[in-house]
Amino acid sequence: MTIRSTRRLAALLLLGLPASAWATNGYFSHGTSIAEKGLAGAGVAYSQDTLSAANNPAGMVWQGARYDIGAALFAPMRSYTATGGPSSACIGMNCTFSIGDGDTSIDSDNEAFIIPQFGYNWALSPERTIGVSVYGNGGMNTEYEGGSAVVPDGMGGFNTLPGTFGAGTAGVNLEQLFISTTYSAQISAASSWGVSAIIAYQRFEAKGLANFTPYSTDAANLSNNGTDTSTGLGVRIGFQSEVSPGIRIGAAYQPKIDMSEFDDYAGLFAEKGDFDIPSTFTVGAAFDVGSSGMIIVDFQQINYEDVAAVSNPISKLGNCNPMTGTGAGCLGGSDGAGFGWEDMQVIKLGYQWIAGKMTWRVGYSTGDQPIPESEVVFNILAPGVVEDHFTFGFTRELDAKSAINFAAMYAPSNSVKGMSNFDPAQEIELEMDQYELAFSYNRSF
């Protein structure tokens, strides 16, 4: 493959990638590399393809000159259930706001997404490589066409408004694209380091939130403003080493990526539309088992609390004056209300073994989902409550220089239930399960 044809292929992938809509470990993917997907995302200590830079840039030097091209079909099933209420109470300007009429269950539309990926690695010497990896790493996507909201009419009755939040079809769409340019070098015959320069691109849209207008610092930039974009520059650093025969360790760290603001949603996200990408770090090990097997284990920390728009609780609205839309806790404010997510820790465990021209993989990962029971209402928009992933995959060698790769993932249904923030007589339950099939082709040269 020539450099010119590589550029053309990368350009096509750039056009397709923003359709991504991951939501597995919070809103981070459980894995990027197809090989690592088959191992539930594990692989910081042992890289196997040119998308592994998304996990640990140090592993690129061991891939030599090659390219990988692939895609995943991802299917998240999301829903919410509202029971109890509605209740009729007002204290001054603050009245109860109920989701549904006492017993409502709504599924989100948009349940299938295709997410392409591409990686290319050039050998500068036997000990040094430079590569490019293009991938989607995170996102949220919901669209609730049905549902209703119920509010007191001031005369002992209720008004029913169409849409989950009473302003028509409700939902959000966050799409993220990463272009990672990676330099990796051997420190010794058994160790390497790497660094990736990252260009991050985000697109976001929200709709159906107009009834939060009194609690926004910028009502004109709260909801239904179409798609807005955000960009930023980041870095990821990593290390790998075989510390003794058959025992490898690895670690990688990505600081928070400062992104430009979503100006069209400056009245929704805290700090005038600021939606940065949280920092992450991963450590892990890989152990040879017999002559053909390997156990791979990772521990990953995702620091959602880095980002106010993600981690600030909805209770911050208590520091907002709905008469004037002023106060640090208002949507869009300097300490504005958000989704209330907590940091997430994930353990990933995989096993692979070689049998002739086949490499087989299985994996399992688990982590506490990041949404507290106290934050269920706003997270109808982003119900990232999955905790466990079961995976399977394989690589089939076609010849000495090429192979095909496959991975499948199932995340069983998980839910979180809590009292509504806007009607104490109501409970909201968020639920999600997920499926994914991924395929790639790789060739060395």
Coordinates of C-alpha atoms in Angstrom, one line a residue:
M1 CA 0.0 0.0 0.0
T2 CA 1.5 3.4 -1.0
I3 CA 1.5 6.5 1.2
R4 CA -0.9 8.2 -1.3
S5 CA -3.4 5.3 -1.1
T6 CA -3.0 5.3 2.7
R7 CA -3.9 9.0 2.9
R8 CA -7.0 8.4 0.7
L9 CA -8.2 5.5 2.9
A10 CA -7.6 7.6 6.1
A11 CA -9.6 10.5 4.6
L12 CA -12.6 8.1 3.9
L13 CA -12.4 6.8 7.5
L14 CA -12.3 10.3 8.9
L15 CA -15.6 10.9 7.1
G16 CA -17.2 7.8 8.5
L17 CA -15.8 7.7 12.1
P18 CA -17.9 10.5 13.6
A19 CA -20.9 8.2 13.4
S20 CA -19.5 6.3 16.4
A21 CA -21.6 5.9 19.5
W22 CA -19.8 3.9 22.2
A23 CA -21.1 3.6 25.7
T24 CA -19.4 0.7 27.5
N25 CA -17.2 1.7 30.4
G26 CA -19.2 4.9 31.1
Y27 CA -18.8 6.4 27.7
F28 CA -15.3 4.9 26.9
S29 CA -15.0 1.9 24.7
H30 CA -14.1 -1.4 26.4
G31 CA -11.3 -1.7 23.8
T32 CA -10.1 -0.3 20.4
S33 CA -7.8 -2.8 18.8
I34 CA -9.7 -5.8 17.4
A35 CA -7.2 -8.2 19.2
E36 CA -7.8 -6.4 22.5
K37 CA -11.5 -6.3 22.0
G38 CA -11.4 -10.1 22.0
L39 CA -9.6 -9.9 25.3
A40 CA -12.2 -7.5 26.9
G41 CA -9.8 -4.7 26.2
A42 CA -6.8 -6.0 27.9
G43 CA -3.4 -5.5 26.3
V44 CA -1.4 -2.6 27.9
A45 CA 1.5 -5.0 28.5
Y46 CA 1.2 -6.9 25.2
S47 CA 0.2 -5.1 22.0
Q48 CA -0.9 -7.0 18.8
D49 CA -1.8 -4.5 16.1
T50 CA -1.5 -0.8 15.0
L51 CA -4.7 0.2 16.9
S52 CA -3.0 -0.8 20.2
A53 CA -1.6 2.8 20.4
A54 CA -5.1 3.7 21.7
N55 CA -4.1 1.7 24.8
N56 CA -0.3 1.9 24.9
P57 CA 1.9 3.6 22.3
A58 CA 4.9 1.7 23.5
G59 CA 3.6 -1.4 21.8
M60 CA 3.8 0.0 18.2
V61 CA 7.5 -0.7 17.8
W62 CA 6.9 -4.4 18.1
Q63 CA 4.4 -4.4 15.2
G64 CA 6.9 -3.5 12.6
A65 CA 5.7 -2.1 9.2
R66 CA 2.1 -3.0 8.8
Y67 CA -1.4 -1.7 8.5
D68 CA -4.8 -2.7 10.0
I69 CA -8.2 -1.7 8.7
G70 CA -11.5 -2.7 10.3
A71 CA -14.9 -1.9 11.6
A72 CA -17.3 -2.7 14.4
L73 CA -21.1 -3.1 14.4
F74 CA -22.1 -1.8 17.9
A75 CA -25.7 -2.2 19.3
P76 CA -26.5 -0.6 22.6
M77 CA -30.0 -1.1 24.0
R78 CA -31.0 1.7 26.3
S79 CA -34.2 2.4 28.2
Y80 CA -35.7 4.2 31.2
T81 CA -38.7 3.3 33.5
A82 CA -40.5 5.9 35.7
T83 CA -42.8 4.7 38.4
G84 CA -44.8 6.5 41.0
G85 CA -46.0 10.1 41.0
P86 CA -46.9 12.5 39.7
S87 CA -47.2 14.6 42.8
S88 CA -48.5 18.1 43.0
A89 CA -46.4 20.5 45.0
C90 CA -44.9 24.0 44.5
I91 CA -42.7 26.0 46.7
G92 CA -42.4 29.4 45.2
M93 CA -41.3 29.0 41.6
N94 CA -40.1 25.4 42.2
C95 CA -42.8 22.8 41.4
T96 CA -42.5 19.1 40.9
F97 CA -41.7 17.9 37.5
S98 CA -42.5 14.2 36.8
I99 CA -41.3 11.9 34.0
G100 CA -44.4 10.2 32.6
D101 CA -47.8 9.7 34.3
G102 CA -46.9 7.1 37.0
D103 CA -45.9 4.0 35.1
T104 CA -43.8 4.7 32.0
S105 CA -41.2 2.7 30.1
I106 CA -39.4 4.1 27.0
D107 CA -36.7 2.6 24.8
S108 CA -34.2 4.8 23.0
D109 CA -34.1 4.6 19.2
N110 CA -30.8 4.3 17.2
E111 CA -29.7 0.9 18.2
A112 CA -27.0 0.0 15.6
F113 CA -23.8 1.9 14.7
I114 CA -20.9 1.1 12.4
I115 CA -17.5 2.3 13.7
P116 CA -14.5 2.0 11.3
Q117 CA -10.9 2.1 12.4
F118 CA -7.5 2.3 10.7
G119 CA -3.8 2.0 11.7
Y120 CA -0.6 2.3 9.8
N121 CA 3.0 1.8 11.1
W122 CA 6.2 2.6 9.4
A123 CA 9.6 1.2 10.5
L124 CA 12.2 3.9 10.7
S125 CA 14.7 1.2 11.8
P126 CA 14.5 -2.2 13.5
E127 CA 14.3 -0.3 16.8
R128 CA 12.0 2.6 16.0
T129 CA 8.6 3.1 14.3
I130 CA 6.2 5.9 13.6
G131 CA 2.5 5.2 13.1
V132 CA -1.0 6.7 12.7
S133 CA -4.1 5.3 14.4
V134 CA -7.6 6.6 13.7
Y135 CA -10.4 5.5 16.0
G136 CA -13.5 6.4 17.9
N137 CA -13.0 6.1 21.6
G138 CA -16.2 7.3 23.3
G139 CA -19.6 8.7 23.0
M140 CA -23.2 8.9 24.1
N141 CA -26.3 8.6 21.9
T142 CA -29.9 8.6 22.9
E143 CA -33.2 9.5 21.2
Y144 CA -36.5 9.1 23.1
E145 CA -39.3 9.9 20.7
G146 CA -42.1 9.0 23.1
G147 CA -42.8 9.8 26.7
S148 CA -44.2 12.7 28.5
A149 CA -43.6 15.1 31.4
V150 CA -46.3 16.1 34.0
V151 CA -46.4 19.3 35.9
P152 CA -48.9 20.8 38.3
D153 CA -51.4 23.3 36.7
G154 CA -51.7 25.4 39.9
M155 CA -55.3 24.4 40.4
G156 CA -54.9 20.9 41.9
G157 CA -54.6 19.2 38.5
F158 CA -51.8 18.5 36.0
N159 CA -50.6 19.4 32.6
T160 CA -49.1 16.7 30.4
L161 CA -46.4 17.8 28.0
P162 CA -45.1 15.7 25.1
G163 CA -41.6 14.2 25.3
T164 CA -39.5 12.8 28.1
F165 CA -38.7 16.3 29.5
G166 CA -41.9 17.9 28.1
A167 CA -40.3 19.5 25.0
G168 CA -40.7 16.9 22.3
T169 CA -38.2 14.2 21.3
A170 CA -35.3 14.2 23.8
G171 CA -31.8 12.9 23.6
V172 CA -28.1 13.7 23.1
N173 CA -25.5 12.6 20.6
L174 CA -21.8 12.8 21.5
E175 CA -19.3 11.6 18.9
Q176 CA -15.5 11.5 19.4
L177 CA -12.7 10.9 16.9
F178 CA -9.0 10.5 17.7
I179 CA -6.1 10.8 15.3
S180 CA -3.1 9.5 17.1
T181 CA 0.5 9.9 15.7
T182 CA 2.8 7.6 17.6
Y183 CA 6.6 7.4 17.9
S184 CA 7.8 4.2 19.6
A185 CA 11.3 2.9 20.3
Q186 CA 13.0 0.0 21.9
I187 CA 14.9 0.7 25.1
S188 CA 16.4 -2.8 25.0
A189 CA 15.7 -6.1 23.4
A190 CA 12.8 -6.6 25.9
S191 CA 11.6 -3.1 26.6
S192 CA 10.1 -0.1 24.8
W193 CA 8.5 3.3 25.3
G194 CA 6.2 5.3 23.1
V195 CA 4.4 8.6 22.9
S196 CA 1.3 9.6 20.9
A197 CA 0.4 13.1 19.8
I198 CA -3.5 13.1 19.7
I199 CA -5.8 15.3 17.7
A200 CA -9.3 15.0 19.2
Y201 CA -12.5 16.0 17.5
Q202 CA -16.0 16.0 19.1
R203 CA -19.5 16.6 17.8
F204 CA -22.5 17.1 20.0
E205 CA -26.2 17.7 19.8
A206 CA -29.0 17.9 22.4
K207 CA -32.7 18.2 21.9
G208 CA -35.9 18.2 24.0
L209 CA -34.4 20.1 27.0
A210 CA -36.1 23.5 26.5
N211 CA -38.0 23.2 29.8
F212 CA -34.7 23.6 31.7
T213 CA -34.5 27.2 30.3
P214 CA -35.2 28.9 33.7
Y215 CA -32.1 27.0 35.0
S216 CA -29.7 28.0 32.2
T217 CA -27.3 30.9 32.1
D218 CA -27.7 31.0 28.3
A219 CA -31.2 29.8 27.3
A220 CA -30.5 30.4 23.6
N221 CA -27.7 27.8 23.7
L222 CA -29.3 25.1 25.8
S223 CA -31.1 22.7 23.4
N224 CA -32.1 22.0 19.8
N225 CA -29.2 24.0 18.2
G226 CA -28.1 21.2 15.8
T227 CA -24.7 19.7 15.8
D228 CA -21.7 21.7 17.3
T229 CA -18.0 20.7 17.1
S230 CA -15.1 20.8 19.5
T231 CA -11.4 20.2 19.0
G232 CA -8.3 19.7 21.2
L233 CA -4.8 18.4 21.4
G234 CA -3.6 15.7 23.8
V235 CA -0.8 13.2 24.5
R236 CA -0.5 9.6 25.6
I237 CA 2.7 8.0 26.9
G238 CA 3.4 4.4 27.6
F239 CA 6.0 1.7 28.6
Q240 CA 6.3 -2.0 28.0
S241 CA 8.9 -4.6 29.2
E242 CA 9.4 -8.3 29.4
V243 CA 10.8 -8.3 32.9
S244 CA 11.6 -12.0 32.8
P245 CA 11.0 -14.8 30.2
G246 CA 7.3 -15.0 29.7
I247 CA 6.3 -12.2 32.1
R248 CA 5.5 -8.7 30.6
I249 CA 4.4 -5.5 32.2
G250 CA 3.0 -2.3 30.8
A251 CA 1.6 1.1 31.7
A252 CA 0.1 4.1 29.9
Y253 CA -1.2 7.5 30.9
Q254 CA -3.3 10.1 29.0
P255 CA -3.7 13.4 30.7
K256 CA -7.0 15.3 30.4
I257 CA -7.4 16.8 26.9
D258 CA -8.6 20.4 27.0
M259 CA -11.2 20.8 24.3
S260 CA -12.6 24.0 22.8
E261 CA -16.1 24.8 24.1
F262 CA -19.4 23.8 22.5
D263 CA -20.6 27.3 22.0
D264 CA -24.0 26.2 20.7
Y265 CA -24.5 24.4 24.1
A266 CA -22.9 27.0 26.4
G267 CA -26.2 27.0 28.3
L268 CA -26.1 23.3 28.9
F269 CA -22.6 22.2 29.9
A270 CA -20.8 23.7 32.9
E271 CA -18.2 26.4 32.3
K272 CA -20.0 27.8 29.2
G273 CA -20.0 24.6 27.1
D274 CA -16.7 23.1 28.2
F275 CA -16.6 19.3 27.7
D276 CA -13.0 18.1 28.1
I277 CA -11.9 14.5 27.7
P278 CA -11.0 13.0 31.1
S279 CA -7.6 11.6 32.0
T280 CA -7.0 7.8 32.1
F281 CA -4.2 5.5 33.2
T282 CA -3.8 1.8 32.7
V283 CA -1.4 -0.7 34.1
G284 CA -1.2 -4.4 33.4
A285 CA 0.7 -7.6 32.9
A286 CA 0.8 -10.6 30.5
F287 CA 2.0 -14.1 31.5
D288 CA 2.9 -17.0 29.1
V289 CA 1.0 -20.2 29.9
G290 CA 2.7 -23.2 28.5
S291 CA 4.0 -23.1 25.0
S292 CA 1.1 -21.4 23.3
G293 CA -1.1 -19.6 25.8
M294 CA -1.1 -16.2 27.5
I295 CA -3.1 -14.6 30.3
I296 CA -3.4 -10.8 30.0
V297 CA -4.8 -8.5 32.7
D298 CA -5.3 -4.7 32.9
F299 CA -6.5 -2.3 35.4
Q300 CA -7.8 1.0 34.1
Q301 CA -8.9 4.2 35.8
I302 CA -11.1 6.7 34.0
N303 CA -11.2 10.0 35.8
Y304 CA -14.6 11.4 34.9
E305 CA -14.4 13.7 37.9
D306 CA -11.8 15.7 35.8
V307 CA -14.7 17.2 33.8
A308 CA -17.3 19.4 35.6
A309 CA -19.9 18.9 32.9
V310 CA -19.7 15.2 33.5
S311 CA -19.2 15.0 37.2
N312 CA -21.1 17.9 38.8
P313 CA -24.3 16.6 40.4
I314 CA -27.7 17.9 39.3
S315 CA -28.1 19.2 42.9
K316 CA -25.9 22.2 41.8
L317 CA -29.2 23.6 40.4
G318 CA -29.9 24.6 44.0
N319 CA -27.3 27.3 43.4
C320 CA -29.3 28.8 40.5
N321 CA -32.0 31.4 40.6
P322 CA -34.7 30.3 38.1
M323 CA -36.2 33.8 38.1
T324 CA -33.1 35.2 36.4
G325 CA -31.1 32.2 35.2
T326 CA -28.1 33.3 37.3
G327 CA -25.9 31.5 39.7
A328 CA -22.8 29.3 39.6
G329 CA -24.9 26.1 39.7
C330 CA -27.1 26.9 36.7
L331 CA -26.7 24.9 33.5
G332 CA -23.7 26.5 31.7
G333 CA -22.6 28.2 34.9
S334 CA -19.0 28.3 36.3
D335 CA -20.0 25.4 38.7
G336 CA -23.0 24.2 36.7
A337 CA -25.1 21.1 37.2
G338 CA -24.1 18.1 35.2
F339 CA -24.5 14.3 35.0
G340 CA -22.9 13.5 38.4
W341 CA -20.6 10.8 37.2
E342 CA -17.9 9.3 39.4
D343 CA -14.5 8.0 38.5
M344 CA -14.6 4.5 37.1
Q345 CA -12.2 1.6 37.8
V346 CA -12.2 -1.4 35.4
I347 CA -10.5 -4.7 35.6
K348 CA -9.9 -6.5 32.3
L349 CA -8.9 -10.2 32.0
G350 CA -8.2 -12.1 28.8
Y351 CA -6.7 -15.4 27.7
Q352 CA -5.5 -16.3 24.3
W353 CA -3.9 -19.4 22.8
I354 CA -2.4 -20.4 19.4
A355 CA -3.5 -23.5 17.5
G356 CA -1.9 -23.7 14.1
K357 CA -2.9 -20.7 12.0
M358 CA -5.5 -19.7 14.6
T359 CA -5.1 -17.5 17.6
W360 CA -8.2 -17.7 19.9
R361 CA -9.2 -15.2 22.5
V362 CA -11.7 -14.9 25.4
G363 CA -12.1 -12.1 27.9
Y364 CA -14.1 -10.6 30.7
S365 CA -14.1 -7.1 32.2
T366 CA -15.9 -5.6 35.1
G367 CA -16.2 -2.2 36.8
D368 CA -18.6 -0.2 38.9
Q369 CA -20.7 1.9 36.6
P370 CA -20.2 5.7 37.2
I371 CA -23.8 6.9 37.8
P372 CA -25.0 7.2 41.5
E373 CA -28.6 6.5 42.4
S374 CA -29.0 10.2 43.1
E375 CA -28.3 11.2 39.5
V376 CA -30.8 9.1 37.5
V377 CA -33.0 11.8 36.0
F378 CA -30.5 13.7 33.9
N379 CA -28.8 10.5 33.0
I380 CA -31.8 9.4 31.1
L381 CA -29.9 11.2 28.4
A382 CA -26.7 9.2 29.0
P383 CA -27.5 5.9 30.7
G384 CA -23.9 4.4 30.7
V385 CA -24.7 1.8 33.4
V386 CA -23.1 -1.3 31.9
E387 CA -20.6 -3.0 34.2
D388 CA -19.6 -6.4 32.8
H389 CA -18.3 -7.4 29.3
F390 CA -17.9 -11.0 27.9
T391 CA -15.8 -11.2 24.8
F392 CA -14.6 -13.7 22.2
G393 CA -12.3 -13.4 19.2
F394 CA -9.7 -14.9 16.9
T395 CA -7.0 -14.2 14.4
R396 CA -6.8 -16.3 11.3
E397 CA -3.4 -16.2 9.5
L398 CA -3.9 -16.0 5.7
D399 CA -0.2 -16.1 4.8
A400 CA 3.1 -15.1 6.3
K401 CA 2.2 -11.4 6.0
S402 CA -1.6 -11.1 6.4
A403 CA -4.4 -12.1 8.7
I404 CA -8.1 -11.5 9.4
N405 CA -9.3 -10.7 13.0
F406 CA -12.7 -11.0 14.6
A407 CA -14.1 -10.1 18.0
A408 CA -17.5 -10.2 19.6
M409 CA -18.8 -8.6 22.8
Y410 CA -21.8 -9.0 25.0
A411 CA -22.5 -6.7 27.9
P412 CA -25.4 -8.1 30.0
S413 CA -28.2 -5.8 31.1
N414 CA -27.5 -3.6 34.1
S415 CA -29.6 -0.9 35.7
V416 CA -29.5 1.8 38.4
K417 CA -32.6 3.0 40.2
G418 CA -33.1 6.1 42.3
M419 CA -35.5 8.7 43.4
S420 CA -36.3 11.4 40.9
N421 CA -34.5 14.7 41.5
F422 CA -37.7 16.6 40.6
D423 CA -40.5 14.6 42.1
P424 CA -39.8 12.7 45.4
A425 CA -42.8 10.5 44.8
Q426 CA -41.2 9.0 41.7
E427 CA -38.5 6.5 41.0
I428 CA -36.4 6.4 37.8
E429 CA -34.6 3.2 36.6
L430 CA -32.0 3.3 33.8
E431 CA -31.1 0.2 31.9
M432 CA -28.7 -0.9 29.2
D433 CA -27.3 -3.9 27.5
Q434 CA -24.9 -4.1 24.5
Y435 CA -23.7 -6.2 21.6
E436 CA -20.8 -5.8 19.3
L437 CA -19.2 -7.6 16.3
A438 CA -15.9 -6.4 15.0
F439 CA -13.7 -7.4 12.1
S440 CA -10.3 -6.3 10.7
Y441 CA -7.7 -7.2 8.1
N442 CA -4.0 -6.6 8.6
R443 CA -0.9 -6.9 6.4
S444 CA 2.8 -6.5 7.1
F445 CA 5.2 -5.2 4.4

